[in-house]
Backbone as a ProteinNet text record, in pm:
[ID]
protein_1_A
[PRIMARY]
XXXXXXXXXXXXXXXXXXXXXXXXXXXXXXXXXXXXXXXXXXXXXXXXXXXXXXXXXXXXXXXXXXXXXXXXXXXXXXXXXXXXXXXXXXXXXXXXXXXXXXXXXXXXXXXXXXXXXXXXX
[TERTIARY]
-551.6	-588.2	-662.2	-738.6	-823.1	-872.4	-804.3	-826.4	-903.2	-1013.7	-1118	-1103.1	-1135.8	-1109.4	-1294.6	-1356.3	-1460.5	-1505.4	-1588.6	-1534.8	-1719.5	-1780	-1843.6	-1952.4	-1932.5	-2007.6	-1967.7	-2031.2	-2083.8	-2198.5	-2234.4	-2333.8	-2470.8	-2541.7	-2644.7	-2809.1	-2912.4	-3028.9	-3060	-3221.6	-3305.2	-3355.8	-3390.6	-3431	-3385.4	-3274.1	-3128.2	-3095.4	-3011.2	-2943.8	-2776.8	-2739.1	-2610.6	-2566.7	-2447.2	-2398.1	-2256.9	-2195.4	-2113.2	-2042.7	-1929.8	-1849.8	-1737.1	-1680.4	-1572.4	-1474.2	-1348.6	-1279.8	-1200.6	-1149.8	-1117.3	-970	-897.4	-818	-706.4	-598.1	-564.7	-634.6	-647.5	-764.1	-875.9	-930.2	-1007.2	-1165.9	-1179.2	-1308.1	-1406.9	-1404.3	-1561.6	-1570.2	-1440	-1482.9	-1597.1	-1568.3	-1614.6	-1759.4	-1857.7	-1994.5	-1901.3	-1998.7	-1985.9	-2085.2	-2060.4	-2176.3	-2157.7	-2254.2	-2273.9	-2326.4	-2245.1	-2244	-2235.8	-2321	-2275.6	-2295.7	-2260.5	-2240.7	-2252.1	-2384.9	-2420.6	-2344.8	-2309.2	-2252.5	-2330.9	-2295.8	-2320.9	-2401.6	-2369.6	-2477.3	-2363.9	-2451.9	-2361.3	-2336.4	-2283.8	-2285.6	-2357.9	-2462.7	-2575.2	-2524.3	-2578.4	-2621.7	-2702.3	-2626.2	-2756.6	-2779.6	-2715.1	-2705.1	-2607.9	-2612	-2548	-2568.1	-2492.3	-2516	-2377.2	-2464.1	-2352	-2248.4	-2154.3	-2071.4	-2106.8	-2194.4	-2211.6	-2348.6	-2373.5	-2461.4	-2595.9	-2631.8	-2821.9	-2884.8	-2791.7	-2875.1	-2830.2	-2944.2	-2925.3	-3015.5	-2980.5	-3015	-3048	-3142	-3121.7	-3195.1	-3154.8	-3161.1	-3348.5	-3439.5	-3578.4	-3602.9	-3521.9	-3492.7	-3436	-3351.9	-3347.8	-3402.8	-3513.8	-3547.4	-3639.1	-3584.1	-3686.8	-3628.2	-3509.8	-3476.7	-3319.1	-3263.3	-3047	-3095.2	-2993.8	-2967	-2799	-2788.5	-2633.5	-2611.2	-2501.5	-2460.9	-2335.8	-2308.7	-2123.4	-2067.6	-1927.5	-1898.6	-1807.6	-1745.1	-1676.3	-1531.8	-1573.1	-1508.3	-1397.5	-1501.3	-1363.9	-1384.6	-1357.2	-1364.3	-1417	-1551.8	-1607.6	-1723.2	-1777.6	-1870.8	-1989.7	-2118.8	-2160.7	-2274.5	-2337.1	-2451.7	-2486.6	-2626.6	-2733.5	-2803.4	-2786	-2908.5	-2987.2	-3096.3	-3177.9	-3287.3	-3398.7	-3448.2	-3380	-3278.3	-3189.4	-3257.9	-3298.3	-3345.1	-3246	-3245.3	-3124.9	-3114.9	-3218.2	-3180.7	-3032.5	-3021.2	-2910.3	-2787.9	-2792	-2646.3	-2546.8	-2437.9	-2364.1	-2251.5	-2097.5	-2002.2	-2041.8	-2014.1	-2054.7	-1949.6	-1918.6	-1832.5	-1838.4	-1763.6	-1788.7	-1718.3	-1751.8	-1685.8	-1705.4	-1587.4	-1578.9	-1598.5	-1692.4	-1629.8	-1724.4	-1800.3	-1844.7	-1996.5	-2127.4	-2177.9	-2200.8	-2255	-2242.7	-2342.7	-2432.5	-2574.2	-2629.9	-2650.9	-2732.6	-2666.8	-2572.8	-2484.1	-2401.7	-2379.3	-2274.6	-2162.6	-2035.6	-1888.5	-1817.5	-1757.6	-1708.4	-1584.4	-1485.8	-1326.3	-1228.8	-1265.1	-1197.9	-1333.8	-1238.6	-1307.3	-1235.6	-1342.5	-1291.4	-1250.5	-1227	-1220.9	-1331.6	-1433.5	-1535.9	-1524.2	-1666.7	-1673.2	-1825.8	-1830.9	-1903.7	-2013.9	-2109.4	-2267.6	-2356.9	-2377.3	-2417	-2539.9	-2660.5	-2798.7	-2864.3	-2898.3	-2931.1	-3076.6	-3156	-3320	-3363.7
-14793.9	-14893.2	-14828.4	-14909.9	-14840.9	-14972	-14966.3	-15097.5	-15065.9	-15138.2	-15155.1	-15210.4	-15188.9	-15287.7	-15275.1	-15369.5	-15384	-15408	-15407.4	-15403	-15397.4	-15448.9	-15410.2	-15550.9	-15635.3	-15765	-15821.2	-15938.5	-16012.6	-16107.1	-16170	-16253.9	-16176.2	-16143.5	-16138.4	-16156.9	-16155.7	-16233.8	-16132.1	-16214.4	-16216.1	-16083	-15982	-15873	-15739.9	-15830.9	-15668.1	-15572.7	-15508.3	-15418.8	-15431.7	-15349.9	-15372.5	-15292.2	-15239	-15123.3	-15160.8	-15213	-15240.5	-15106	-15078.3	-15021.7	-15022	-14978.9	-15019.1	-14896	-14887.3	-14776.4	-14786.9	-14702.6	-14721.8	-14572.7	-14643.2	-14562.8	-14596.8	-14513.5	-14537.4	-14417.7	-14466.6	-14336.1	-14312.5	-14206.6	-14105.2	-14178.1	-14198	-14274.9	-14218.3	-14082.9	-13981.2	-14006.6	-14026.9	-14114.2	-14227.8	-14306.6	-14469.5	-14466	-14532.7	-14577.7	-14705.8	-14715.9	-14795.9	-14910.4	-14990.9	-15141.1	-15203.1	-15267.8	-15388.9	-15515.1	-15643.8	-15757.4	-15834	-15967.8	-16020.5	-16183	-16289.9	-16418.3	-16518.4	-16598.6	-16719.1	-16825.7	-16956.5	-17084.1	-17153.7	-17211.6	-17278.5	-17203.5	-17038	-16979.3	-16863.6	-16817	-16713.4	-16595.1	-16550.7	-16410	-16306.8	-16206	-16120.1	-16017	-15927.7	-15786	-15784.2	-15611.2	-15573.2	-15434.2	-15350.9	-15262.8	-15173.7	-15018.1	-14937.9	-14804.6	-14711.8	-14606.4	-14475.9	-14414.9	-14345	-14221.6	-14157.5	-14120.2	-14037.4	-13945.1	-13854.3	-13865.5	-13984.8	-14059.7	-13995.7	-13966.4	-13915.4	-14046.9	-14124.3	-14235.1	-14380.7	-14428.2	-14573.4	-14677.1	-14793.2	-14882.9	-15018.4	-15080	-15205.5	-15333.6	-15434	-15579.8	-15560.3	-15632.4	-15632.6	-15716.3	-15781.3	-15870.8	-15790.7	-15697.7	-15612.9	-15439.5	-15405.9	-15296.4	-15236.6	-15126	-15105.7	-15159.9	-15238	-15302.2	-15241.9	-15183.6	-15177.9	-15040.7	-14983.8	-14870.8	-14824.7	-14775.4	-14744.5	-14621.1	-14552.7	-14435.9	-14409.1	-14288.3	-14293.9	-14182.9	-14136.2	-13985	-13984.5	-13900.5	-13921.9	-13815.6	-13711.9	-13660	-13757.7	-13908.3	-13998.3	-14097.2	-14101.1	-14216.9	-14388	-14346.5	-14448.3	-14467.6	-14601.3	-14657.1	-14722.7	-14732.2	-14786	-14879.5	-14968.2	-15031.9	-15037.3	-14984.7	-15009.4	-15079.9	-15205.7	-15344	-15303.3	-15291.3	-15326.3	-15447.5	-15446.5	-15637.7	-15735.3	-15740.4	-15889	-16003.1	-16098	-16204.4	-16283.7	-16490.6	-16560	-16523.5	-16545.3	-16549.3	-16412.7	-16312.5	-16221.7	-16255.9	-16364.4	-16466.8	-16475.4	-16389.8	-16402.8	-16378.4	-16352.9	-16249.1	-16148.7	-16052.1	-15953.1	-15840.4	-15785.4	-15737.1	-15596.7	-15527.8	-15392.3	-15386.3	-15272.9	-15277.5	-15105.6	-15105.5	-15000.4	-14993.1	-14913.5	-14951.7	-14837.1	-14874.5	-14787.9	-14804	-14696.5	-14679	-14684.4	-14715.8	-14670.5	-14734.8	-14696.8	-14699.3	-14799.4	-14790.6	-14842.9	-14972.4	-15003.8	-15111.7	-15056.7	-15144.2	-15151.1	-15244.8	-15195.9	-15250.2	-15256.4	-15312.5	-15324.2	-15392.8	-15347	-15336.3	-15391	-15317.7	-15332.6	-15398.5	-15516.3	-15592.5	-15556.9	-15582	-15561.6	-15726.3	-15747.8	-15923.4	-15980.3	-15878.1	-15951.3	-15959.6	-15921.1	-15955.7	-15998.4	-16100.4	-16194.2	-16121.1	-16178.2	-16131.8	-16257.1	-16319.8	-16404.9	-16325.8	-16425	-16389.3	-16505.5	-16530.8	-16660.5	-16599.1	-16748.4	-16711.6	-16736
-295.3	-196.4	-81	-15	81.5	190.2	299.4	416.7	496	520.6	606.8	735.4	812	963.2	1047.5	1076.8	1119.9	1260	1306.7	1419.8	1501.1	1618.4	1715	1709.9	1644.3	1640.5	1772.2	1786.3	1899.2	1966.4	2055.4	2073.9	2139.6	2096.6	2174.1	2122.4	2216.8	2209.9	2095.6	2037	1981.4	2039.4	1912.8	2009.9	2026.4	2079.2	2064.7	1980.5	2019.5	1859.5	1920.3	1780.2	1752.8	1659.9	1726.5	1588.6	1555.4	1422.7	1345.2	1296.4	1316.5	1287	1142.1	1056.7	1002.4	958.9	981.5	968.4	873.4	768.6	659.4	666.6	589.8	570.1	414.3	437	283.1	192.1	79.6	-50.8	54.4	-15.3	50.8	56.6	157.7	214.2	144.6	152	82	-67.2	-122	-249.8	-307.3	-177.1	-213.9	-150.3	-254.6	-220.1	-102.7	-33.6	102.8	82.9	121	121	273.3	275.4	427	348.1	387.5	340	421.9	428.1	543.7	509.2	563	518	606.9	640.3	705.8	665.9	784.6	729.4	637.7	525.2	450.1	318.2	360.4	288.6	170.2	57.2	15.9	51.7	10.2	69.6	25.7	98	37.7	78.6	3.2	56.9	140.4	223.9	352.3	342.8	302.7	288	211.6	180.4	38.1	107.2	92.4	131.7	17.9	-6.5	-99.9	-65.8	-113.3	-145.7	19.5	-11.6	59.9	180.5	193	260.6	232.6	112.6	58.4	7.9	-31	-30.6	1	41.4	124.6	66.2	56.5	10.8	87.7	111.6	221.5	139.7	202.6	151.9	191.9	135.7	249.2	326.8	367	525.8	593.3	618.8	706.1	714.4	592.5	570.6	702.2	750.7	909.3	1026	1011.1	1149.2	1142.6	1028.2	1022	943.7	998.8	927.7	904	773.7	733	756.4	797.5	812.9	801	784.2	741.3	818.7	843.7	887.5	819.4	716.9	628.9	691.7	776.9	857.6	950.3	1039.3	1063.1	995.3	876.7	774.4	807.1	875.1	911.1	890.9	867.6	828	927.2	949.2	1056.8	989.3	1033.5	1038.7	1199.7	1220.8	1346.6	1319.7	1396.2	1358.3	1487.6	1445.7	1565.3	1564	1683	1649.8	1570.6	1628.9	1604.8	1522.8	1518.3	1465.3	1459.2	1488.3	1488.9	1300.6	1237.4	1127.1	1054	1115.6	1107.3	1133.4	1218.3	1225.1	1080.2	1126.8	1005.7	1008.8	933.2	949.1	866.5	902.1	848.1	799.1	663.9	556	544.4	533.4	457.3	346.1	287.2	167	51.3	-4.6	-44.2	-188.1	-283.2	-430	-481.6	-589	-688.6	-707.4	-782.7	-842.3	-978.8	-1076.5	-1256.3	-1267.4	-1358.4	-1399.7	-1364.8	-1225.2	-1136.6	-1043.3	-1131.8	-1037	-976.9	-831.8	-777.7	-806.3	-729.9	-803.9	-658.3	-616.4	-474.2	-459.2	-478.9	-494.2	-403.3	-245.2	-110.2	8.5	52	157.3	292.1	420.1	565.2	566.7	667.8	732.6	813.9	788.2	852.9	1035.8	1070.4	1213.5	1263.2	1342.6	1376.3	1426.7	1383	1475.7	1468.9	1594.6	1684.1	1775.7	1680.8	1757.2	1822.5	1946.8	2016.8	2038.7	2014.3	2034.9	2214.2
[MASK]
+++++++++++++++++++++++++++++++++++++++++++++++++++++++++++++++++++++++++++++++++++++++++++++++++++++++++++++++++++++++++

């Protein structure tokens, strides 16, 4: 088992940035490919980002490619997304998540509870 807790969302303008946090503990964080997920009302839930084991590689949705970046420290078993230029359209809760790699898919096991990011134009 491996629990996520998320954390650094909030309201702000069009524009802004924002760095999302999630801290993980339980099994060994440096194990788990890491994901960023995030989920508008009425909408499903997408991918935003992937970042692997040992953070060499990263992966992003192309609605946010150039504007969020994923990063990890596996030292304090934490996970980050940096949104920068906001857009309302980024309005979402937003997920982390822990799971797997295998020929070419991802597999994603353990969920955070989500924390709010609120972009006003």
């Amino acid at each position: 088992q491996v629990q996520l807790v998320e954390s650094g969302g909030g309201l702000v303008q069009a524009g802004d940035s924002l760095r999302l946090s999630c801290a993980a503990s339980g099994r060994t964080f440096s194990r788990f490919r890491m994901g960023w997920f995030r989920q508008a009302p009425g909408k499903e839930r997408e991918f935003v980002a992937s970042i692997s084991t040992r953070g060499s590689f990263t992966y992003y949705a192309d609605s946010v490619k150039g504007r969020f970046a994923v990063s990890r420290d596996n030292a304090k078993n934490t996970l980050y997304l940096q949104m920068n230029s906001l857009k309302p359209d980024d309005t979402a809760v937003y997920y982390c998540a822990a799971g797997t790699r295998s020929d070419g898919v991802e597999s994603y096991d353990y969920w955070g509870q989500g924390t709010q990011v609120t972009v006003s134009s």
